[in-house]
mmCIF file of C-alpha atoms and ligand atoms in Angstrom:
data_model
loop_
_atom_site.group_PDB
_atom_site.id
_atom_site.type_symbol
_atom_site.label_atom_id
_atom_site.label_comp_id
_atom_site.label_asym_id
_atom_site.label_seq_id
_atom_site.Cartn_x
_atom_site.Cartn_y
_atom_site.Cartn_z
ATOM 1 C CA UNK U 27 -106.049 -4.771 17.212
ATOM 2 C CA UNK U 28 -106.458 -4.643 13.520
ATOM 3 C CA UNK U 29 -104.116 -3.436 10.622
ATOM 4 C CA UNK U 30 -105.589 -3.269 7.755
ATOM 5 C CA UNK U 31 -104.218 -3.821 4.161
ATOM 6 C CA UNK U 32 -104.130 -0.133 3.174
ATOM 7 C CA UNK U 33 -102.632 0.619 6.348
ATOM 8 C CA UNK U 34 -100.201 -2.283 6.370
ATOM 9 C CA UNK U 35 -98.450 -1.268 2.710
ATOM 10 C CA UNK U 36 -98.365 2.749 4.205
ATOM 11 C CA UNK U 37 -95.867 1.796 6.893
ATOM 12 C CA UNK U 38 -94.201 -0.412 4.567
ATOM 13 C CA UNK U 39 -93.664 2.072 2.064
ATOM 14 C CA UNK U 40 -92.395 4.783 4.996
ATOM 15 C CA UNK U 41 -90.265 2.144 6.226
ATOM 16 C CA UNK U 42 -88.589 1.822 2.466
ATOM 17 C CA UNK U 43 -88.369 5.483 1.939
ATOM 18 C CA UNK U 44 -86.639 6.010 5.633
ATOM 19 C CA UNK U 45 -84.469 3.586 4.531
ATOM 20 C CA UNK U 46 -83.318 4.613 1.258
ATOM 21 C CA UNK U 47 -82.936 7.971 2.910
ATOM 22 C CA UNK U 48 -80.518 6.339 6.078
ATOM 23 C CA UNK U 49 -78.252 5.316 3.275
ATOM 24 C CA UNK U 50 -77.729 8.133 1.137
ATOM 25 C CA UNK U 51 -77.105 9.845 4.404
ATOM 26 C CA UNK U 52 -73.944 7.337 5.015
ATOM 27 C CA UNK U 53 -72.716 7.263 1.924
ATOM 28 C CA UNK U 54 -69.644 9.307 1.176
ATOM 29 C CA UNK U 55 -67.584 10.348 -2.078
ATOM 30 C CA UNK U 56 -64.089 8.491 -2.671
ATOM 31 C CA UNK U 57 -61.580 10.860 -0.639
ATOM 32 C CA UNK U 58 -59.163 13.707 -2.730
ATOM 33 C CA UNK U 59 -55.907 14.191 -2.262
ATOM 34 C CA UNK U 60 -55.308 17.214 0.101
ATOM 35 C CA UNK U 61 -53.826 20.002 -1.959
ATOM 36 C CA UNK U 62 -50.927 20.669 0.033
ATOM 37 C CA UNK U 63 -50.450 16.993 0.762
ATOM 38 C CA UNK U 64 -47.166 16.254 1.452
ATOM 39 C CA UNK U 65 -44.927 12.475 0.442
ATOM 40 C CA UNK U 66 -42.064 10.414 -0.301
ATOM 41 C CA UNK U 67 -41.060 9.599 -4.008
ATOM 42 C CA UNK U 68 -39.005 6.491 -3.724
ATOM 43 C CA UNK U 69 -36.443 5.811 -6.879
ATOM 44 C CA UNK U 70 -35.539 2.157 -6.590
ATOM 45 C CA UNK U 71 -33.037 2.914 -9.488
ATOM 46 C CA UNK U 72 -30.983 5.416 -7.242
ATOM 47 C CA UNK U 73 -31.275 3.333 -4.020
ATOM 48 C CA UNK U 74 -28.119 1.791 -3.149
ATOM 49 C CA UNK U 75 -28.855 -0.224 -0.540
ATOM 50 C CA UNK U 76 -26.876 1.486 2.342
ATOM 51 C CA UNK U 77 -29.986 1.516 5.011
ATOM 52 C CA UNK U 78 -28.398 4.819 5.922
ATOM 53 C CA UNK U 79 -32.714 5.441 5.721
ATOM 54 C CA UNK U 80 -33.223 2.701 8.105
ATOM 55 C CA UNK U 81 -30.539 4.216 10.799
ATOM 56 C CA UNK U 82 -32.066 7.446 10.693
ATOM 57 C CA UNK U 83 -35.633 6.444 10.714
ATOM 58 C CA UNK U 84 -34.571 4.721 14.188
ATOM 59 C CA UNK U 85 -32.565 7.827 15.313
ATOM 60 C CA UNK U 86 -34.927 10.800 14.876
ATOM 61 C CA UNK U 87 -38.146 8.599 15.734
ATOM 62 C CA UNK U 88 -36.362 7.054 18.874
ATOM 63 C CA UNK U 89 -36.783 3.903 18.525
ATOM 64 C CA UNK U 90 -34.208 1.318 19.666
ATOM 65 C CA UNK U 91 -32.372 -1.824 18.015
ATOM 66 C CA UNK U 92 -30.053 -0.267 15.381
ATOM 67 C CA UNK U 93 -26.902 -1.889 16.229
ATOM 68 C CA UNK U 94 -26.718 -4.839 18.863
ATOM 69 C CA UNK U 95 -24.528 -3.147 21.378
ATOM 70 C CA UNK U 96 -24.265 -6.487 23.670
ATOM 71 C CA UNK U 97 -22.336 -8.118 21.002
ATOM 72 C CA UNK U 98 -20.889 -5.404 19.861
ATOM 73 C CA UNK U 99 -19.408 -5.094 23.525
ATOM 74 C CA UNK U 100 -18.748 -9.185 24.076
ATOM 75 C CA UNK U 101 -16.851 -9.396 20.565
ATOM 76 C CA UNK U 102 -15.131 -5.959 21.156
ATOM 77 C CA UNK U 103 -16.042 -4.558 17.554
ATOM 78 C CA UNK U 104 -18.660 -2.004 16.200
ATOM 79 C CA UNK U 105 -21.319 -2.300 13.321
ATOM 80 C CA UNK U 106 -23.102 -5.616 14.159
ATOM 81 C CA UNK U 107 -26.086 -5.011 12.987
ATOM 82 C CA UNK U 108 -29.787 -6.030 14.599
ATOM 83 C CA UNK U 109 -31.904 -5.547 11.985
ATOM 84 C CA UNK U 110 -35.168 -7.628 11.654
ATOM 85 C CA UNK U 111 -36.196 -8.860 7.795
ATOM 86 C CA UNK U 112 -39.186 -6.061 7.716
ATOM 87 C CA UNK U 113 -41.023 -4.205 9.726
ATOM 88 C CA UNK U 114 -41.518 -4.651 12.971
ATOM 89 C CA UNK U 115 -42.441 -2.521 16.190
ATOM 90 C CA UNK U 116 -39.061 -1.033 16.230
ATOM 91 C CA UNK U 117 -38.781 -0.728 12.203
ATOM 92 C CA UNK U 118 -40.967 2.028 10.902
ATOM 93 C CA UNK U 119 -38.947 1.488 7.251
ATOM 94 C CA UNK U 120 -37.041 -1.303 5.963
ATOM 95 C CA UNK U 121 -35.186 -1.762 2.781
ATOM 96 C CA UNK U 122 -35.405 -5.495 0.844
ATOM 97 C CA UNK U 123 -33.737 -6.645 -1.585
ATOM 98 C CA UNK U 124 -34.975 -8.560 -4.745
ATOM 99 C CA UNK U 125 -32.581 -11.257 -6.294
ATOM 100 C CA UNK U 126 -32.601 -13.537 -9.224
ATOM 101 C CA UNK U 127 -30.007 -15.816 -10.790
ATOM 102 C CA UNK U 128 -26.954 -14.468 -10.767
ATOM 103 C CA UNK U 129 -27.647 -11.253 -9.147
ATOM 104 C CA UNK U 130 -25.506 -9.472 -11.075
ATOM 105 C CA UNK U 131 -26.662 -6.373 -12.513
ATOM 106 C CA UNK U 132 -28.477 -3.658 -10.475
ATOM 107 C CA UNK U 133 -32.051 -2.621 -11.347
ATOM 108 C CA UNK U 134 -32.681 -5.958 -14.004
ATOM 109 C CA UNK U 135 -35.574 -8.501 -13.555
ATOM 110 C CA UNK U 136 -33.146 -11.557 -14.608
ATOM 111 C CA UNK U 137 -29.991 -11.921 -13.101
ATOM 112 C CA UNK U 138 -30.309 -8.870 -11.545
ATOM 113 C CA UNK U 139 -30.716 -7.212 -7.980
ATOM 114 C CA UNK U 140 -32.963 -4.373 -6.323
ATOM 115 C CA UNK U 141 -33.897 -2.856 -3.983
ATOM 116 C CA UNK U 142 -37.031 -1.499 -2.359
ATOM 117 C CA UNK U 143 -38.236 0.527 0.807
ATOM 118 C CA UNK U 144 -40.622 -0.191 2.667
ATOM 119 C CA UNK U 145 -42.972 1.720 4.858
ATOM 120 C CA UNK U 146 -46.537 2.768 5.959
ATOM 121 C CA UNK U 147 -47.799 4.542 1.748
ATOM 122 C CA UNK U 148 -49.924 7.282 3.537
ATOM 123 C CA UNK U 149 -53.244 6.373 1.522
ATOM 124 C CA UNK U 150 -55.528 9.284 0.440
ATOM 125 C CA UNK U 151 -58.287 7.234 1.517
ATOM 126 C CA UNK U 152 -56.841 4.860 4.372
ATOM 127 C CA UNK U 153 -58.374 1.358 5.656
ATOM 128 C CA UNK U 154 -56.862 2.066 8.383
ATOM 129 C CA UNK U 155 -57.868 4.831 9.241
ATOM 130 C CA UNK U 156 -61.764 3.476 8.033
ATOM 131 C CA UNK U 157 -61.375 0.231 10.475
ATOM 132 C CA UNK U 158 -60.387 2.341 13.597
ATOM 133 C CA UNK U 159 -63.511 2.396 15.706
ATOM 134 C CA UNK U 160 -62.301 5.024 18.127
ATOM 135 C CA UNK U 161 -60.061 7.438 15.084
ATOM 136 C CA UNK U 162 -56.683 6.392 16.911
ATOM 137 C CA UNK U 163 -55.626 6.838 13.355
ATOM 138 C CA UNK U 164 -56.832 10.309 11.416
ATOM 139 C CA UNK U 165 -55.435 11.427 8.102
ATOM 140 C CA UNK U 166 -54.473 15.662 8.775
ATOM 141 C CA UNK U 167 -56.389 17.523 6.390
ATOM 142 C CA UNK U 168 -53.637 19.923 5.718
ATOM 143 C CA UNK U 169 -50.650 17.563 4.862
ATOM 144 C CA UNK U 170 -52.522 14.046 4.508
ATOM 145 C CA UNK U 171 -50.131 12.728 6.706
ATOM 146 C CA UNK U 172 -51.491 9.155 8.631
ATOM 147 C CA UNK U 173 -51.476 9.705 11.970
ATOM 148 C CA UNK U 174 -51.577 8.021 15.092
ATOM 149 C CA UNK U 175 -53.384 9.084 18.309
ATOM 150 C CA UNK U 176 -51.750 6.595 21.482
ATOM 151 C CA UNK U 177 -54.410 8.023 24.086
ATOM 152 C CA UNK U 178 -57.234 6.987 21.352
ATOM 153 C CA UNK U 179 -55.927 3.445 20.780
ATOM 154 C CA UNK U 180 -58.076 0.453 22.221
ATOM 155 C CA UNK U 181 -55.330 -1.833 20.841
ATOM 156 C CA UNK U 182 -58.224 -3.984 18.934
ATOM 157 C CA UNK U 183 -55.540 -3.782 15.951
ATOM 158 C CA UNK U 184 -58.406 -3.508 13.196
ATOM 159 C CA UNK U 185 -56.305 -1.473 11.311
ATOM 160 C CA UNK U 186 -53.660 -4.078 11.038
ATOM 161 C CA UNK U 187 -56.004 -6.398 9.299
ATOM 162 C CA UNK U 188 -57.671 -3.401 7.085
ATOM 163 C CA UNK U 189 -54.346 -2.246 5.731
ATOM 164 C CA UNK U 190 -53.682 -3.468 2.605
ATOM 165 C CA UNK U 191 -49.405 -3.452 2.915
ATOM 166 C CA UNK U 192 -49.412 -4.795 5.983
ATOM 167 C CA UNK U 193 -47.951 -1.688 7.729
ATOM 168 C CA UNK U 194 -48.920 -0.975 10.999
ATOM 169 C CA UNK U 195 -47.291 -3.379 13.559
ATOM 170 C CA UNK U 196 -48.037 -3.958 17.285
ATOM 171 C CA UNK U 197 -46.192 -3.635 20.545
ATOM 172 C CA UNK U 198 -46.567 -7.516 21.587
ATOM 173 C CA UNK U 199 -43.780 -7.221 23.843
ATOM 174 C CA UNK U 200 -45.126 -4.379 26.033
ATOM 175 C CA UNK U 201 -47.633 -4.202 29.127
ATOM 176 C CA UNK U 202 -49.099 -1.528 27.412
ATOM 177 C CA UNK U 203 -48.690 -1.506 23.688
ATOM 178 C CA UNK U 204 -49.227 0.887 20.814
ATOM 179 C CA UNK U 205 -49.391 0.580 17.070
ATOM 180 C CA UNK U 206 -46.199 1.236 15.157
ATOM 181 C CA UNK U 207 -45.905 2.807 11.622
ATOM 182 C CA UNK U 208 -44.380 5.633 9.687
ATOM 183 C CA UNK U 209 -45.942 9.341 10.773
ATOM 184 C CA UNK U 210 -43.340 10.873 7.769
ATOM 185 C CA UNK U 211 -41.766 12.178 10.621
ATOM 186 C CA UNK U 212 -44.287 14.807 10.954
ATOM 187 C CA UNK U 213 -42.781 16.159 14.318
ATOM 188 C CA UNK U 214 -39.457 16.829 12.232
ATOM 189 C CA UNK U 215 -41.718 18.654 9.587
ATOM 190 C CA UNK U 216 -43.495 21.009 12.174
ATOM 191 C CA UNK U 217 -40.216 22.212 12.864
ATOM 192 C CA UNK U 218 -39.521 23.160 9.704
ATOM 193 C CA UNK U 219 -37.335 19.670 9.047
ATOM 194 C CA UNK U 220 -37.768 17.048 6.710
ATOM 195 C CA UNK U 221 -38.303 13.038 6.717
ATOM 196 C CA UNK U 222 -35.383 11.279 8.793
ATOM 197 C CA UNK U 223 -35.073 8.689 5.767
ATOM 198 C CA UNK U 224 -35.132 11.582 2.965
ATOM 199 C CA UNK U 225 -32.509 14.537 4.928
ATOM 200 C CA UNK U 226 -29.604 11.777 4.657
ATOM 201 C CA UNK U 227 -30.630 9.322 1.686
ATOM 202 C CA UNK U 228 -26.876 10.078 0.030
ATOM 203 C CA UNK U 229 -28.556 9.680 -3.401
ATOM 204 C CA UNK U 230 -31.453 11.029 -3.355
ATOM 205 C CA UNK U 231 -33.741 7.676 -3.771
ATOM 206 C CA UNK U 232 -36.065 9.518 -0.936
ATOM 207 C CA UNK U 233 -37.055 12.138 -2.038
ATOM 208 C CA UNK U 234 -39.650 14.437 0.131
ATOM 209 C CA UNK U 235 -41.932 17.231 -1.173
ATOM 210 C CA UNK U 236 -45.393 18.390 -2.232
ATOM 211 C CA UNK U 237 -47.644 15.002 -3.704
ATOM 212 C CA UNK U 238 -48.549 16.782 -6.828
ATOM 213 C CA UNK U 239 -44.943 18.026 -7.441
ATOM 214 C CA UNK U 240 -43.244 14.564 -6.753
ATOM 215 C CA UNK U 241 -45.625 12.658 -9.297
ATOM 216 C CA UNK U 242 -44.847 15.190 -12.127
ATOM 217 C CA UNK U 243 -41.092 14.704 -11.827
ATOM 218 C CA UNK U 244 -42.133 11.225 -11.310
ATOM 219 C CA UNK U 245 -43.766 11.491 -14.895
ATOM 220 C CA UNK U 246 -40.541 13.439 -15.807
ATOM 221 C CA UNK U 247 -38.036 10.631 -14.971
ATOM 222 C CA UNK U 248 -40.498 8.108 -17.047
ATOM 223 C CA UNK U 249 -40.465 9.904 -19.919
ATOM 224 C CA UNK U 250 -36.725 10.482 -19.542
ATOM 225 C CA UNK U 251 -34.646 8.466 -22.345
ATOM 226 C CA UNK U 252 -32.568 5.622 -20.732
ATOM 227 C CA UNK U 253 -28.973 5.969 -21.103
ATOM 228 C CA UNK U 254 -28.984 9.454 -20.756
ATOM 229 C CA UNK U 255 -28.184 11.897 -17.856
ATOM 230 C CA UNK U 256 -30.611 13.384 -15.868
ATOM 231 C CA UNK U 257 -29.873 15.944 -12.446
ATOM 232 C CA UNK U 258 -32.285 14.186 -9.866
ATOM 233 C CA UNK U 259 -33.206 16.323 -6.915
ATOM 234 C CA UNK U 260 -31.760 15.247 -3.406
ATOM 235 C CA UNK U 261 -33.570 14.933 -0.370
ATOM 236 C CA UNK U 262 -36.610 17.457 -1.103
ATOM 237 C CA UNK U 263 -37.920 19.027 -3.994
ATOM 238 C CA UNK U 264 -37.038 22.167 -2.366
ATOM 239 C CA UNK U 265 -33.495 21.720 -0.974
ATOM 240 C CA UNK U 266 -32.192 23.509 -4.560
ATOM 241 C CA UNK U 267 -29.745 20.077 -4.402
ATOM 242 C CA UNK U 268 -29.322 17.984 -7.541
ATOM 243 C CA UNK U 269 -27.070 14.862 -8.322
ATOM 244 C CA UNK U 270 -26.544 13.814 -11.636
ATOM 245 C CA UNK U 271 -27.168 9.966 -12.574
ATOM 246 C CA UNK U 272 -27.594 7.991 -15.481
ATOM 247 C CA UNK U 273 -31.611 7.399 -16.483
ATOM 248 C CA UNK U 274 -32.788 3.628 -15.990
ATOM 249 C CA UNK U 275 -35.365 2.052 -18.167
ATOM 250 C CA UNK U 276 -37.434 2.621 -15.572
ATOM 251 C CA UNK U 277 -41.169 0.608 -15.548
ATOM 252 C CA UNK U 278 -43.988 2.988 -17.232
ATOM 253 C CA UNK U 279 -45.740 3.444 -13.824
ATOM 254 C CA UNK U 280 -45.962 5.173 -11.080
ATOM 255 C CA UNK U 281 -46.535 3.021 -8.240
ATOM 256 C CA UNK U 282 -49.141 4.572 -5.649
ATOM 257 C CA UNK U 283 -50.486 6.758 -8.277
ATOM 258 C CA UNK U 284 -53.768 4.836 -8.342
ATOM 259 C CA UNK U 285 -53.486 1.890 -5.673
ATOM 260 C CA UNK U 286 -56.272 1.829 -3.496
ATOM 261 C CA UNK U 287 -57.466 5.262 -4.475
ATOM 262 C CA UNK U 288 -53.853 6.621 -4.091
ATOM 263 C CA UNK U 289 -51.306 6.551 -1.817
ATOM 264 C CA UNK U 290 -48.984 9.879 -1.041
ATOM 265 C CA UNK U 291 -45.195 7.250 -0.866
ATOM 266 C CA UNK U 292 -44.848 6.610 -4.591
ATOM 267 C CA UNK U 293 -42.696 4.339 -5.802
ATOM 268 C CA UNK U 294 -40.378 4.427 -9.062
ATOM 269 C CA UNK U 295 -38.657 0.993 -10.388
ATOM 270 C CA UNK U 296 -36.972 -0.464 -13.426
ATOM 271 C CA UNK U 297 -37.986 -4.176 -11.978
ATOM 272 C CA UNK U 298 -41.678 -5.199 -11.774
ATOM 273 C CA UNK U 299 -43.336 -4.152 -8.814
ATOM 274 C CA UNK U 300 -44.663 -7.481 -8.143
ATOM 275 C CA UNK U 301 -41.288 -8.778 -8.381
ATOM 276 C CA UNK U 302 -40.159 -6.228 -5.407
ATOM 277 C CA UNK U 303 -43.660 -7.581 -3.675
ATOM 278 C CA UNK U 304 -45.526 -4.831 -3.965
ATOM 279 C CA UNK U 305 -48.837 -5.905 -4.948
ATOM 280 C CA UNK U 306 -51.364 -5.610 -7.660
ATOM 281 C CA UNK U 307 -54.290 -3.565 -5.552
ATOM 282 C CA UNK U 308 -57.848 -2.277 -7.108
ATOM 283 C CA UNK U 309 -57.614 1.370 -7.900
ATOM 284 C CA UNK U 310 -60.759 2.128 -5.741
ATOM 285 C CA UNK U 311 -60.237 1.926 -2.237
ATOM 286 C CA UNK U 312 -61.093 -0.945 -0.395
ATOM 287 C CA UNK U 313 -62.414 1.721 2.552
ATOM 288 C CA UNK U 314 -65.190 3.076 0.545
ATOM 289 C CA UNK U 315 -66.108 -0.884 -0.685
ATOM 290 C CA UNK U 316 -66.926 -1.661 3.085
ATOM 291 C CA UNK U 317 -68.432 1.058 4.156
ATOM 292 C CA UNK U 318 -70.815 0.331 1.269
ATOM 293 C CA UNK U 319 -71.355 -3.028 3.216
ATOM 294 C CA UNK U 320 -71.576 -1.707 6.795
ATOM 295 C CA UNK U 321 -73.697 0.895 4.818
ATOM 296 C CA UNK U 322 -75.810 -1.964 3.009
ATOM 297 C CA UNK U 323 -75.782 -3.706 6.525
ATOM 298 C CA UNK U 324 -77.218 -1.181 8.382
ATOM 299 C CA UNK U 325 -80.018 -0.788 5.964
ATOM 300 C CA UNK U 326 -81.099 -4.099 6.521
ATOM 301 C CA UNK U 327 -81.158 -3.775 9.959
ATOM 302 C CA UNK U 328 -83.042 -0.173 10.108
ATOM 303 C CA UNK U 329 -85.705 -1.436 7.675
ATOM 304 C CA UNK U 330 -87.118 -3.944 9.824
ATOM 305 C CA UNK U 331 -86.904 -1.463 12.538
ATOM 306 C CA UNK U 332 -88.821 1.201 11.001
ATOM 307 C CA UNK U 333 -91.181 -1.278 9.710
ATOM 308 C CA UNK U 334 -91.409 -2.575 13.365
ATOM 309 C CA UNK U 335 -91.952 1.124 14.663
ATOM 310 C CA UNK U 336 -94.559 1.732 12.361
ATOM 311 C CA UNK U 337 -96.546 -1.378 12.834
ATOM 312 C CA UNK U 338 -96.396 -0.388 16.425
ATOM 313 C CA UNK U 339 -97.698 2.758 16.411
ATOM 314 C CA UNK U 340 -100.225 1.656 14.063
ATOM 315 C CA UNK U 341 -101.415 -1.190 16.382
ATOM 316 C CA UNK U 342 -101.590 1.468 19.072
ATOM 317 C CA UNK U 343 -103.584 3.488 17.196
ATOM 318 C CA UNK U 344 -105.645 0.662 16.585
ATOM 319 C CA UNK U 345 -105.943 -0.176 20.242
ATOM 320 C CA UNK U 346 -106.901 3.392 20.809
ATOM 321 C CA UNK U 347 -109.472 3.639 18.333
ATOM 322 C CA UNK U 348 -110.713 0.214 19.469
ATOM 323 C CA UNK U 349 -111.235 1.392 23.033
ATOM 324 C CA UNK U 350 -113.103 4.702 22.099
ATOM 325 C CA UNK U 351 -115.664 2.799 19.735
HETATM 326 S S1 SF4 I 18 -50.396 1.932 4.111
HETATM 327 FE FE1 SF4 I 18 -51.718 0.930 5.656
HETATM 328 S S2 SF4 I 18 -51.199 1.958 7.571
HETATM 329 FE FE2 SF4 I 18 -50.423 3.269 5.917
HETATM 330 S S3 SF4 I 18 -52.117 4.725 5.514
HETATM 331 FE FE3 SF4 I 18 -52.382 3.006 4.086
HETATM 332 S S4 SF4 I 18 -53.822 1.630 5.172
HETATM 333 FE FE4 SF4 I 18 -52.975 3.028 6.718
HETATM 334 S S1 SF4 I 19 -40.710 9.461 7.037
HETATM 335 FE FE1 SF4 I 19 -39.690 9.315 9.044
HETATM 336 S S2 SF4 I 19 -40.813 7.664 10.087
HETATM 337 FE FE2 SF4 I 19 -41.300 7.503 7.917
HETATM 338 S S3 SF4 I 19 -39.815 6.049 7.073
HETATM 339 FE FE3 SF4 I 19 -38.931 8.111 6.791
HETATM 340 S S4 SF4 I 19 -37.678 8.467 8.610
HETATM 341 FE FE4 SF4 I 19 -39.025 6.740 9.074
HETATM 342 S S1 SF4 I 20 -30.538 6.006 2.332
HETATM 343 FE FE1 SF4 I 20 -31.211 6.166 0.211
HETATM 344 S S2 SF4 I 20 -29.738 4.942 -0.944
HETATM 345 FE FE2 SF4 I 20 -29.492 4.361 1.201
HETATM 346 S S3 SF4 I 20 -30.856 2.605 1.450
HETATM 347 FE FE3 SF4 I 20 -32.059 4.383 2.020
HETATM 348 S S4 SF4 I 20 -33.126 4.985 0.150
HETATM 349 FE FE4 SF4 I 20 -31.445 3.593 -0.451
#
C-alpha cells in the first residue's frame, strides 16, 4: 500500500472542503418574529397584586391547588390560600413581590414595593425549544406561541436547563410526568378567547394582543409624561376597553424587546428589572451560540472522518493498482 505525498494533501484538501461545506449546511440565521405573533404586555405599574391572574391561570388550564380545601373544610372558613413562592408544576404564572425598606410607596426602588408576573416569555428563538432532542417543544409558525407536545416528551428535561428564566417545571410527583409551562392559553385562543390571566386582570396589567402592536403602545406608555393621565387598554388590544390611570415614571425599556433575541411576554416597570429579578441576558440568543458549538463540534468530528474515508479509498486503490502491476 502506498500513499503518496501528492495524493496524501488531495484527500486532505477534499476532506477540508467537505467540511467547510457540512457547516454552512447547519448553520442557520437568528430566528424573526412571526408576523402575526401573538403576546402578553405586562405593566408592573398597573398590577395590583390581586393574583386574580394566578386563579384563572389555574382555572381555565385545569390545574389544581388554588385554595387548600382540606383546611378550608377542618377550620370551617374559605380563602386559605395554597400558593407555592413561584412556579411550580401546578403554577404556570406567579406574581412576586419586590420590597425594600419601608415598603411604602408602590412602583419605587427605595422604600417602595412591586410587583411582577411571572411566566414562560415565549422566546422568538427558544433554548428550549433548541435543547429538545425529540421537538416535544415547537414554536407555531403562525402565532409564535411555545408549545408543548406530551406524546413527544422523553422527560430528559434539557429544556429545563436550556431555558434561560427558569420556566418550564417538571411533574416529580407523577408516575408519568410532563413538563409544565405557560402555552398563552392557546386552546382558549383557538376558540376565539383570550389568555386566562389577561380576560380578568381588573386593571389591565395583562394585556394580550398582536407582538408588534403591544411593543408600540409599549413605546407609547414610555414616552408618556409621568404625572399625567393616560387611557390604558384592558385585557386585549382589541377588546375596544380602556381604563384611565395615572402615567408612572416608568424605566426607559422594554423588557423582552431584545433579551435573548426577543421574547413575545414583555415586560413594563418603573423599578429596575434586576431589582424584580429579571435578569440581564445577551441580546443574541443563547440557541443560535450552541448550535454554533454542536455545529463547530460536528466539524471536528466529520473532518477526521472524511479524511479517514479518503485515505481509505485511496489505500484501496493502492492495493488495487498494486495487485494488477
Ligand atoms: S422562557 Fe424558557 S420555556 Fe419559555 S420559550 Fe423561552 S426558553 Fe422556552
Ligand atoms: S397565558 Fe394562560 S397559561 Fe399563560 S400565564 Fe396566562 S393564563 Fe396562564
Ligand atoms: S390580575 Fe392583573 S392586577 Fe391582579 S395580580 Fe394579575 S396582573 Fe396584577
Amino acid at each position: 500500500m502506498n500513499i503518496d505525498r501528492k495524493q496524501f494533501f488531495k484527500v486532505l484538501a477534499a476532506g477540508t472542503v467537505a467540511t467547510s461545506g457540512v457547516s454552512t449546511l447547519f448553520a442557520r440565521e437568528r430566528k424573526l418574529l412571526p408576523k402575526n405573533a401573538v403576546g402578553i404586555l405586562y405593566d408592573a405599574t398597573l398590577c395590583i397584586g390581586c393574583k386574580s391572574c394566578e386563579v384563572e391561570c389555574k382555572k381555565v388550564n385545569g390545574m389544581s391547588g388554588v385554595f387548600d380545601t382540606k383546611l378550608e373544610q377542618s377550620h370551617n372558613v374559605s380563602g386559605i390560600w395554597d400558593g407555592g413562592n413561584d412556579l411550580d408544576s401546578k403554577t404556570l404564572n406567579k406574581i412576586k413581590m419586590y420590597r425594600n425598606g419601608t415598603s411604602s410607596t408602590k412602583d419605587k426602588e427605595t422604600n417602595g414595593y412591586a410587583f411582577i408576573k411571572r411566566a414562560c416569555m415565549h422566546c422568538i428563538d427558544p433554548n428550549c425549544v433548541s435543547a429538545c432532542p425529540v421537538t416535544a417543544l415547537t414554536k407555531d409558525p403562525i402565532t409564535g406561541i411555545v408549545q408543548y407536545d406530551k406524546g413527544a416528551c422523553i422527560g430528559c428535561r434539557y429544556c429545563q436547563v436550556a431555558c434561560p428564566f427558569n420556566i418550564p417545571k417538571f411533574e416529580f410527583d407523577k408516575a408519568l410526568p410532563e413538563i409544565v409551562k405557560c402555552e398563552m392559553c392557546k386552546h382558549q385562543l383557538d376558540k376565539g378567547g383570550i389568555p386566562g390571566c389577561c380576560d380578568v386582570c381588573p386593571t389591565g396589567a395583562s394585556l394580550f394582543g398582536p407582538v408588534e402592536k403591544l411593543m408600540k403602545e409599549a413605546r407609547r406608555r414610555i414616552k408618556a409624561q409621568p404625572g399625567t393621565k393616560y387611557r390604558y387598554p384592558v385585557s386585549s388590544l382589541e377588546s375596544g376597553e380602556t381604563q384611565t390611570h395615572t402615567v408612572q415614571k416608568y424605566i426607559s425599556y422594554i423588557y423582552g424587546e431584545k433579551e435573548t433575541g426577543g421574547t413575545q411576554y414583555l415586560i413594563l416597570s418603573a423599578v429596575p428589572y434586576e431589582k424584580l429579578g429579571l435578569l440581564k441576558l445577551p441580546e443574541k440568543s443563547a440557541a443560535s451560540t450552541s448550535e454554533k458549538i454542536q455545529h463547530t463540534a460536528y466539524k471536528g468530528m466529520i473532518a477526521p472522518v472524511v479524511l479517514l474515508g479518503g485515505l481509505l479509498y485511496a489505500a484501496h486503490r493502492s492495493t488495487k493498482q498494486d495487485s494488477t502491476e
